[in-house]
PDB file of C-alpha atoms in Angstrom:
ATOM      1  CA  UNK U   1      -0.876 -11.033 -10.081  1.00  0.00           C
ATOM      2  CA  UNK U   2      -3.780 -12.690  -8.321  1.00  0.00           C
ATOM      3  CA  UNK U   3      -4.947 -11.171  -5.053  1.00  0.00           C
ATOM      4  CA  UNK U   4      -5.643 -14.653  -3.740  1.00  0.00           C
ATOM      5  CA  UNK U   5      -3.136 -15.669  -1.048  1.00  0.00           C
ATOM      6  CA  UNK U   6      -0.758 -18.538  -1.638  1.00  0.00           C
ATOM      7  CA  UNK U   7      -1.670 -21.420   0.648  1.00  0.00           C
ATOM      8  CA  UNK U   8       1.247 -23.330   2.151  1.00  0.00           C
ATOM      9  CA  UNK U   9       1.538 -26.206   4.627  1.00  0.00           C
ATOM     10  CA  UNK U  10       4.377 -27.313   6.887  1.00  0.00           C
ATOM     11  CA  UNK U  11       4.323 -30.937   8.029  1.00  0.00           C
ATOM     12  CA  UNK U  12       7.212 -32.230  10.082  1.00  0.00           C
ATOM     13  CA  UNK U  13       8.840 -35.040  12.052  1.00  0.00           C
ATOM     14  CA  UNK U  14       6.595 -37.892  10.936  1.00  0.00           C
ATOM     15  CA  UNK U  15       9.029 -40.634  12.092  1.00  0.00           C
ATOM     16  CA  UNK U  16       7.290 -43.212   9.920  1.00  0.00           C
ATOM     17  CA  UNK U  17       8.432 -46.833  10.201  1.00  0.00           C
ATOM     18  CA  UNK U  18       8.780 -49.660   7.703  1.00  0.00           C
ATOM     19  CA  UNK U  19       5.420 -51.101   8.713  1.00  0.00           C
ATOM     20  CA  UNK U  20       2.012 -49.620   9.361  1.00  0.00           C
ATOM     21  CA  UNK U  21       2.000 -50.987  12.924  1.00  0.00           C
ATOM     22  CA  UNK U  22       5.504 -49.813  13.950  1.00  0.00           C
ATOM     23  CA  UNK U  23       5.528 -47.815  17.198  1.00  0.00           C
ATOM     24  CA  UNK U  24       7.532 -44.869  18.537  1.00  0.00           C
ATOM     25  CA  UNK U  25       7.417 -44.659  22.334  1.00  0.00           C
ATOM     26  CA  UNK U  26       4.224 -46.742  22.184  1.00  0.00           C
ATOM     27  CA  UNK U  27       2.608 -44.307  19.725  1.00  0.00           C
ATOM     28  CA  UNK U  28       1.764 -45.340  16.175  1.00  0.00           C
ATOM     29  CA  UNK U  29       3.164 -42.657  13.807  1.00  0.00           C
ATOM     30  CA  UNK U  30       1.046 -43.995  10.938  1.00  0.00           C
ATOM     31  CA  UNK U  31      -2.127 -43.490  12.927  1.00  0.00           C
ATOM     32  CA  UNK U  32      -1.228 -39.971  14.046  1.00  0.00           C
ATOM     33  CA  UNK U  33      -0.065 -38.933  10.554  1.00  0.00           C
ATOM     34  CA  UNK U  34      -3.335 -40.222   9.131  1.00  0.00           C
ATOM     35  CA  UNK U  35      -5.233 -38.139  11.693  1.00  0.00           C
ATOM     36  CA  UNK U  36      -3.215 -35.015  10.816  1.00  0.00           C
ATOM     37  CA  UNK U  37      -3.836 -35.499   7.091  1.00  0.00           C
ATOM     38  CA  UNK U  38      -7.541 -36.013   7.758  1.00  0.00           C
ATOM     39  CA  UNK U  39      -7.533 -32.736   9.691  1.00  0.00           C
ATOM     40  CA  UNK U  40      -5.751 -30.945   6.840  1.00  0.00           C
ATOM     41  CA  UNK U  41      -8.324 -32.212   4.367  1.00  0.00           C
ATOM     42  CA  UNK U  42     -11.110 -30.887   6.595  1.00  0.00           C
ATOM     43  CA  UNK U  43      -9.590 -27.566   7.674  1.00  0.00           C
ATOM     44  CA  UNK U  44      -7.294 -26.622   4.768  1.00  0.00           C
ATOM     45  CA  UNK U  45      -8.241 -28.842   1.822  1.00  0.00           C
ATOM     46  CA  UNK U  46      -6.938 -26.566  -0.946  1.00  0.00           C
ATOM     47  CA  UNK U  47      -3.226 -25.762  -0.871  1.00  0.00           C
ATOM     48  CA  UNK U  48      -0.575 -24.660  -3.323  1.00  0.00           C
ATOM     49  CA  UNK U  49       2.405 -26.406  -1.753  1.00  0.00           C
ATOM     50  CA  UNK U  50       3.554 -28.411   1.277  1.00  0.00           C
ATOM     51  CA  UNK U  51       6.962 -28.481   2.976  1.00  0.00           C
ATOM     52  CA  UNK U  52       8.112 -31.567   4.890  1.00  0.00           C
ATOM     53  CA  UNK U  53      10.885 -30.426   7.240  1.00  0.00           C
ATOM     54  CA  UNK U  54      12.748 -33.581   8.132  1.00  0.00           C
ATOM     55  CA  UNK U  55      12.766 -36.677  10.313  1.00  0.00           C
ATOM     56  CA  UNK U  56      10.367 -38.049   7.767  1.00  0.00           C
ATOM     57  CA  UNK U  57      11.087 -41.605   8.859  1.00  0.00           C
ATOM     58  CA  UNK U  58      12.420 -43.058  12.089  1.00  0.00           C
ATOM     59  CA  UNK U  59      14.940 -45.408  10.471  1.00  0.00           C
ATOM     60  CA  UNK U  60      15.968 -44.415   6.932  1.00  0.00           C
ATOM     61  CA  UNK U  61      15.048 -47.469   4.874  1.00  0.00           C
ATOM     62  CA  UNK U  62      13.854 -47.305   1.250  1.00  0.00           C
ATOM     63  CA  UNK U  63      10.617 -48.994   2.324  1.00  0.00           C
ATOM     64  CA  UNK U  64       9.819 -46.349   4.941  1.00  0.00           C
ATOM     65  CA  UNK U  65      10.431 -43.531   2.442  1.00  0.00           C
ATOM     66  CA  UNK U  66       8.327 -45.245  -0.201  1.00  0.00           C
ATOM     67  CA  UNK U  67       5.463 -45.622   2.244  1.00  0.00           C
ATOM     68  CA  UNK U  68       5.718 -41.987   3.297  1.00  0.00           C
ATOM     69  CA  UNK U  69       5.992 -40.736  -0.288  1.00  0.00           C
ATOM     70  CA  UNK U  70       2.923 -42.739  -1.298  1.00  0.00           C
ATOM     71  CA  UNK U  71       0.903 -41.439   1.647  1.00  0.00           C
ATOM     72  CA  UNK U  72       1.599 -37.806   0.790  1.00  0.00           C
ATOM     73  CA  UNK U  73       1.145 -38.308  -2.951  1.00  0.00           C
ATOM     74  CA  UNK U  74      -2.250 -39.879  -2.317  1.00  0.00           C
ATOM     75  CA  UNK U  75      -3.512 -37.674   0.512  1.00  0.00           C
ATOM     76  CA  UNK U  76      -2.289 -34.164  -0.345  1.00  0.00           C
ATOM     77  CA  UNK U  77      -3.988 -32.160  -3.075  1.00  0.00           C
ATOM     78  CA  UNK U  78      -0.818 -30.166  -3.817  1.00  0.00           C
ATOM     79  CA  UNK U  79       2.856 -30.705  -4.717  1.00  0.00           C
ATOM     80  CA  UNK U  80       5.277 -31.241  -1.838  1.00  0.00           C
ATOM     81  CA  UNK U  81       9.007 -31.191  -1.191  1.00  0.00           C
ATOM     82  CA  UNK U  82      11.123 -32.533   1.630  1.00  0.00           C
ATOM     83  CA  UNK U  83      14.445 -31.898   3.329  1.00  0.00           C
ATOM     84  CA  UNK U  84      16.446 -34.229   5.588  1.00  0.00           C
ATOM     85  CA  UNK U  85      16.556 -34.346   9.371  1.00  0.00           C
ATOM     86  CA  UNK U  86      18.956 -36.227  11.601  1.00  0.00           C
ATOM     87  CA  UNK U  87      16.909 -39.443  11.279  1.00  0.00           C
ATOM     88  CA  UNK U  88      16.972 -39.258   7.491  1.00  0.00           C
ATOM     89  CA  UNK U  89      19.212 -40.490   4.674  1.00  0.00           C
ATOM     90  CA  UNK U  90      19.728 -37.788   2.019  1.00  0.00           C
ATOM     91  CA  UNK U  91      21.018 -40.363  -0.469  1.00  0.00           C
ATOM     92  CA  UNK U  92      17.893 -42.516  -0.093  1.00  0.00           C
ATOM     93  CA  UNK U  93      15.657 -39.455  -0.338  1.00  0.00           C
ATOM     94  CA  UNK U  94      17.450 -38.457  -3.555  1.00  0.00           C
ATOM     95  CA  UNK U  95      16.211 -41.651  -5.232  1.00  0.00           C
ATOM     96  CA  UNK U  96      12.691 -40.173  -5.332  1.00  0.00           C
ATOM     97  CA  UNK U  97      13.585 -37.672  -8.041  1.00  0.00           C
ATOM     98  CA  UNK U  98      14.252 -33.998  -8.570  1.00  0.00           C
ATOM     99  CA  UNK U  99      10.793 -32.597  -7.874  1.00  0.00           C
ATOM    100  CA  UNK U 100      10.464 -33.636  -4.241  1.00  0.00           C
ATOM    101  CA  UNK U 101      14.157 -32.898  -3.579  1.00  0.00           C
ATOM    102  CA  UNK U 102      14.316 -29.524  -5.339  1.00  0.00           C
ATOM    103  CA  UNK U 103      15.840 -26.836  -3.140  1.00  0.00           C
ATOM    104  CA  UNK U 104      14.179 -23.744  -4.653  1.00  0.00           C
ATOM    105  CA  UNK U 105      10.426 -23.342  -5.088  1.00  0.00           C
ATOM    106  CA  UNK U 106       8.792 -20.223  -6.521  1.00  0.00           C
ATOM    107  CA  UNK U 107       5.213 -19.478  -5.480  1.00  0.00           C
ATOM    108  CA  UNK U 108       4.122 -16.180  -6.997  1.00  0.00           C
ATOM    109  CA  UNK U 109       6.496 -13.562  -5.639  1.00  0.00           C
ATOM    110  CA  UNK U 110       7.571 -15.815  -2.779  1.00  0.00           C
ATOM    111  CA  UNK U 111      10.583 -18.135  -2.863  1.00  0.00           C
ATOM    112  CA  UNK U 112      11.115 -21.158  -0.620  1.00  0.00           C
ATOM    113  CA  UNK U 113      14.748 -22.125   0.019  1.00  0.00           C
ATOM    114  CA  UNK U 114      15.286 -25.661   1.345  1.00  0.00           C
ATOM    115  CA  UNK U 115      18.522 -26.287   3.281  1.00  0.00           C
ATOM    116  CA  UNK U 116      20.224 -29.533   4.291  1.00  0.00           C
ATOM    117  CA  UNK U 117      21.519 -29.538   7.892  1.00  0.00           C
ATOM    118  CA  UNK U 118      21.938 -33.331   8.107  1.00  0.00           C
ATOM    119  CA  UNK U 119      25.251 -34.711   9.419  1.00  0.00           C
ATOM    120  CA  UNK U 120      25.841 -38.453   9.177  1.00  0.00           C
ATOM    121  CA  UNK U 121      25.989 -40.028  12.631  1.00  0.00           C
ATOM    122  CA  UNK U 122      25.017 -36.898  14.563  1.00  0.00           C
ATOM    123  CA  UNK U 123      21.760 -35.674  16.058  1.00  0.00           C
ATOM    124  CA  UNK U 124      22.814 -32.022  15.810  1.00  0.00           C
ATOM    125  CA  UNK U 125      22.934 -30.136  12.523  1.00  0.00           C
ATOM    126  CA  UNK U 126      25.503 -28.277  10.426  1.00  0.00           C
ATOM    127  CA  UNK U 127      25.435 -26.221   7.240  1.00  0.00           C
ATOM    128  CA  UNK U 128      28.457 -27.056   5.102  1.00  0.00           C
ATOM    129  CA  UNK U 129      30.144 -24.234   3.213  1.00  0.00           C
ATOM    130  CA  UNK U 130      28.513 -25.253  -0.072  1.00  0.00           C
ATOM    131  CA  UNK U 131      25.083 -24.971   1.545  1.00  0.00           C
ATOM    132  CA  UNK U 132      25.877 -21.532   2.990  1.00  0.00           C
ATOM    133  CA  UNK U 133      27.063 -20.374  -0.429  1.00  0.00           C
ATOM    134  CA  UNK U 134      23.881 -21.739  -2.004  1.00  0.00           C
ATOM    135  CA  UNK U 135      21.809 -19.804   0.533  1.00  0.00           C
ATOM    136  CA  UNK U 136      23.655 -16.551  -0.108  1.00  0.00           C
ATOM    137  CA  UNK U 137      23.528 -16.899  -3.884  1.00  0.00           C
ATOM    138  CA  UNK U 138      19.816 -17.722  -3.797  1.00  0.00           C
ATOM    139  CA  UNK U 139      19.165 -14.608  -1.730  1.00  0.00           C
ATOM    140  CA  UNK U 140      21.271 -12.479  -4.083  1.00  0.00           C
ATOM    141  CA  UNK U 141      19.536 -13.845  -7.175  1.00  0.00           C
ATOM    142  CA  UNK U 142      16.017 -13.308  -5.848  1.00  0.00           C
ATOM    143  CA  UNK U 143      15.911  -9.850  -4.309  1.00  0.00           C
ATOM    144  CA  UNK U 144      12.559  -9.295  -6.001  1.00  0.00           C
ATOM    145  CA  UNK U 145      10.934 -12.088  -3.982  1.00  0.00           C
ATOM    146  CA  UNK U 146       9.914 -12.623  -0.379  1.00  0.00           C
ATOM    147  CA  UNK U 147      11.893 -15.487   1.115  1.00  0.00           C
ATOM    148  CA  UNK U 148      11.057 -18.468   3.310  1.00  0.00           C
ATOM    149  CA  UNK U 149      14.145 -20.350   4.509  1.00  0.00           C
ATOM    150  CA  UNK U 150      13.479 -23.941   5.621  1.00  0.00           C
ATOM    151  CA  UNK U 151      15.752 -26.305   7.527  1.00  0.00           C
ATOM    152  CA  UNK U 152      15.419 -29.135  10.013  1.00  0.00           C
ATOM    153  CA  UNK U 153      17.548 -28.029  12.968  1.00  0.00           C
ATOM    154  CA  UNK U 154      16.711 -24.938  14.995  1.00  0.00           C
ATOM    155  CA  UNK U 155      19.031 -21.943  14.489  1.00  0.00           C
ATOM    156  CA  UNK U 156      18.198 -20.271  17.825  1.00  0.00           C
ATOM    157  CA  UNK U 157      17.975 -21.673  21.380  1.00  0.00           C
ATOM    158  CA  UNK U 158      14.433 -22.639  22.343  1.00  0.00           C
ATOM    159  CA  UNK U 159      14.936 -22.943  26.116  1.00  0.00           C
ATOM    160  CA  UNK U 160      15.241 -26.735  26.492  1.00  0.00           C
ATOM    161  CA  UNK U 161      18.829 -27.618  27.383  1.00  0.00           C
ATOM    162  CA  UNK U 162      18.762 -31.160  26.050  1.00  0.00           C
ATOM    163  CA  UNK U 163      17.546 -30.307  22.552  1.00  0.00           C
ATOM    164  CA  UNK U 164      19.450 -27.028  22.357  1.00  0.00           C
ATOM    165  CA  UNK U 165      22.549 -29.245  22.445  1.00  0.00           C
ATOM    166  CA  UNK U 166      21.146 -30.887  19.282  1.00  0.00           C
ATOM    167  CA  UNK U 167      20.541 -27.638  17.380  1.00  0.00           C
ATOM    168  CA  UNK U 168      22.236 -26.230  14.289  1.00  0.00           C
ATOM    169  CA  UNK U 169      25.865 -25.919  15.374  1.00  0.00           C
ATOM    170  CA  UNK U 170      27.137 -23.156  13.085  1.00  0.00           C
ATOM    171  CA  UNK U 171      24.341 -20.687  13.721  1.00  0.00           C
ATOM    172  CA  UNK U 172      26.689 -17.689  13.504  1.00  0.00           C
ATOM    173  CA  UNK U 173      27.524 -18.596   9.901  1.00  0.00           C
ATOM    174  CA  UNK U 174      23.833 -18.989   9.094  1.00  0.00           C
ATOM    175  CA  UNK U 175      22.817 -15.638  10.543  1.00  0.00           C
ATOM    176  CA  UNK U 176      25.844 -13.890   9.051  1.00  0.00           C
ATOM    177  CA  UNK U 177      24.444 -14.755   5.621  1.00  0.00           C
ATOM    178  CA  UNK U 178      20.773 -14.229   6.393  1.00  0.00           C
ATOM    179  CA  UNK U 179      21.132 -10.902   8.184  1.00  0.00           C
ATOM    180  CA  UNK U 180      22.673  -9.321   5.089  1.00  0.00           C
ATOM    181  CA  UNK U 181      19.272  -9.416   3.414  1.00  0.00           C
ATOM    182  CA  UNK U 182      16.000  -7.758   4.341  1.00  0.00           C
ATOM    183  CA  UNK U 183      13.673  -9.706   2.050  1.00  0.00           C
ATOM    184  CA  UNK U 184      13.600 -12.910   4.127  1.00  0.00           C
ATOM    185  CA  UNK U 185      10.250 -13.029   5.888  1.00  0.00           C
ATOM    186  CA  UNK U 186      10.196 -16.478   7.513  1.00  0.00           C
ATOM    187  CA  UNK U 187      12.690 -19.019   8.881  1.00  0.00           C
ATOM    188  CA  UNK U 188      10.962 -22.358   9.375  1.00  0.00           C
ATOM    189  CA  UNK U 189      12.167 -25.603  10.940  1.00  0.00           C
ATOM    190  CA  UNK U 190      11.196 -28.933  12.513  1.00  0.00           C
ATOM    191  CA  UNK U 191      13.197 -31.111  14.956  1.00  0.00           C
ATOM    192  CA  UNK U 192      11.853 -29.670  18.219  1.00  0.00           C
ATOM    193  CA  UNK U 193       8.410 -31.360  18.126  1.00  0.00           C
ATOM    194  CA  UNK U 194       6.629 -28.277  19.473  1.00  0.00           C
ATOM    195  CA  UNK U 195       5.119 -24.979  18.419  1.00  0.00           C
ATOM    196  CA  UNK U 196       7.568 -22.075  18.564  1.00  0.00           C
ATOM    197  CA  UNK U 197       7.412 -18.454  17.430  1.00  0.00           C
ATOM    198  CA  UNK U 198       9.774 -15.511  17.836  1.00  0.00           C
ATOM    199  CA  UNK U 199      10.981 -12.450  15.946  1.00  0.00           C
ATOM    200  CA  UNK U 200      14.575 -11.948  14.830  1.00  0.00           C
ATOM    201  CA  UNK U 201      15.058  -8.464  13.412  1.00  0.00           C
ATOM    202  CA  UNK U 202      12.483  -8.334  10.585  1.00  0.00           C
ATOM    203  CA  UNK U 203      12.086 -12.112  10.316  1.00  0.00           C
ATOM    204  CA  UNK U 204       9.570 -14.461  11.900  1.00  0.00           C
ATOM    205  CA  UNK U 205      11.116 -17.665  13.280  1.00  0.00           C
ATOM    206  CA  UNK U 206       8.704 -20.587  13.408  1.00  0.00           C
ATOM    207  CA  UNK U 207       8.617 -24.255  14.356  1.00  0.00           C
ATOM    208  CA  UNK U 208       5.741 -26.683  14.248  1.00  0.00           C
ATOM    209  CA  UNK U 209       4.411 -29.667  16.201  1.00  0.00           C
ATOM    210  CA  UNK U 210       5.358 -33.126  15.009  1.00  0.00           C
ATOM    211  CA  UNK U 211       2.760 -35.368  13.433  1.00  0.00           C
ATOM    212  CA  UNK U 212       3.556 -37.833  16.250  1.00  0.00           C
ATOM    213  CA  UNK U 213       5.092 -37.329  19.738  1.00  0.00           C
ATOM    214  CA  UNK U 214       5.303 -33.842  21.297  1.00  0.00           C
ATOM    215  CA  UNK U 215       8.256 -32.565  23.345  1.00  0.00           C
ATOM    216  CA  UNK U 216       7.550 -30.575  26.498  1.00  0.00           C
ATOM    217  CA  UNK U 217       8.999 -27.046  26.216  1.00  0.00           C
ATOM    218  CA  UNK U 218      11.505 -25.432  28.588  1.00  0.00           C
ATOM    219  CA  UNK U 219      12.885 -28.659  30.062  1.00  0.00           C
ATOM    220  CA  UNK U 220      16.487 -29.496  30.964  1.00  0.00           C
ATOM    221  CA  UNK U 221      16.046 -33.158  30.031  1.00  0.00           C
ATOM    222  CA  UNK U 222      13.902 -35.081  27.550  1.00  0.00           C
ATOM    223  CA  UNK U 223      10.200 -34.986  28.413  1.00  0.00           C
ATOM    224  CA  UNK U 224       7.020 -35.611  26.441  1.00  0.00           C
ATOM    225  CA  UNK U 225       3.865 -33.538  26.604  1.00  0.00           C
ATOM    226  CA  UNK U 226       0.347 -34.875  26.191  1.00  0.00           C
ATOM    227  CA  UNK U 227      -0.485 -32.482  23.366  1.00  0.00           C
ATOM    228  CA  UNK U 228      -1.912 -33.697  20.102  1.00  0.00           C
ATOM    229  CA  UNK U 229      -0.093 -33.932  16.744  1.00  0.00           C
ATOM    230  CA  UNK U 230      -0.512 -31.091  14.297  1.00  0.00           C
ATOM    231  CA  UNK U 231       0.632 -29.055  11.316  1.00  0.00           C
ATOM    232  CA  UNK U 232       1.175 -25.418  10.340  1.00  0.00           C
ATOM    233  CA  UNK U 233      -0.625 -23.466   7.607  1.00  0.00           C
ATOM    234  CA  UNK U 234       0.285 -20.211   5.888  1.00  0.00           C
ATOM    235  CA  UNK U 235      -1.453 -17.685   3.699  1.00  0.00           C
ATOM    236  CA  UNK U 236       1.200 -15.706   1.823  1.00  0.00           C
ATOM    237  CA  UNK U 237       0.207 -12.351   0.359  1.00  0.00           C
ATOM    238  CA  UNK U 238       1.659 -10.539  -2.629  1.00  0.00           C
ATOM    239  CA  UNK U 239       2.819  -7.590  -0.493  1.00  0.00           C
ATOM    240  CA  UNK U 240       5.071  -9.826   1.646  1.00  0.00           C
ATOM    241  CA  UNK U 241       2.666 -10.088   4.559  1.00  0.00           C
ATOM    242  CA  UNK U 242       1.404 -13.458   5.748  1.00  0.00           C
ATOM    243  CA  UNK U 243      -0.814 -15.175   8.259  1.00  0.00           C
ATOM    244  CA  UNK U 244      -0.008 -18.494   9.887  1.00  0.00           C
ATOM    245  CA  UNK U 245      -1.390 -20.834  12.491  1.00  0.00           C
ATOM    246  CA  UNK U 246      -1.040 -24.287  13.999  1.00  0.00           C
ATOM    247  CA  UNK U 247      -3.840 -26.838  14.019  1.00  0.00           C
ATOM    248  CA  UNK U 248      -3.893 -29.985  16.157  1.00  0.00           C
ATOM    249  CA  UNK U 249      -6.085 -33.057  15.988  1.00  0.00           C
ATOM    250  CA  UNK U 250      -8.804 -33.479  18.579  1.00  0.00           C
ATOM    251  CA  UNK U 251      -7.770 -35.221  21.782  1.00  0.00           C
ATOM    252  CA  UNK U 252      -7.164 -38.927  21.365  1.00  0.00           C
ATOM    253  CA  UNK U 253      -5.405 -41.493  23.523  1.00  0.00           C
ATOM    254  CA  UNK U 254      -2.551 -42.683  21.315  1.00  0.00           C
ATOM    255  CA  UNK U 255      -1.053 -44.775  24.105  1.00  0.00           C
ATOM    256  CA  UNK U 256       2.146 -42.720  24.123  1.00  0.00           C
ATOM    257  CA  UNK U 257       4.658 -43.540  26.870  1.00  0.00           C
ATOM    258  CA  UNK U 258       4.700 -40.101  28.459  1.00  0.00           C
ATOM    259  CA  UNK U 259       7.251 -41.234  31.061  1.00  0.00           C
ATOM    260  CA  UNK U 260       9.887 -42.109  28.487  1.00  0.00           C
ATOM    261  CA  UNK U 261      13.379 -40.677  28.959  1.00  0.00           C
ATOM    262  CA  UNK U 262      14.236 -40.688  25.242  1.00  0.00           C
ATOM    263  CA  UNK U 263      14.402 -42.705  22.066  1.00  0.00           C
TER     264      UNK U 263
END
């Protein structure tokens, strides 16, 4: 096996619209996504895989998904896969084929497991029984690999009351499965529009800034922070160790309505 690390990206919460000039709280998600992809191509141009962890579009139209798919196909130098967030439509995403929607991805002796926490009509997330069984079976079948579990909704409280009410609802069921196994190294999610890191037993729990608006941490109610969009990178090693970091674009005035009370 090569001693070269596997290079992985996480990109999340793009909230792309139908049109290139659509705005989200006065910010243009196309512009900020373009800036993030430019940064990736400068800082981490060679990658093995990219994970898109939900809220890919702001309103789940076929046009918005086609635009987003085309952007990533043209701008990334590696394969990518996505999973749905609360703003997404799993059925519309499924129309883009098996490769981008595949739930298991093997990279050397690492395995990425993609989970669907989307619930129609709700902002919060839930793992249906079939998804929990898929997770457990995937862990059982791949004890020889180091595991990264990816989902959209956060499975632990992050300290902001308003978005902790919009978390994964059946976290006990999730951890009951995951804590049976010691070979999971990383649990990775989107949704919270901010950088987050903590340890849970022998696992690293990670979240990543959105490619557009940023939520202020540790707030009781919705609040935006004037931090720049970003992405997360990983280098995965054959012994199960890894390094990771978050990169943000240089300061730019995107015109974001920082006084907004929600969207």
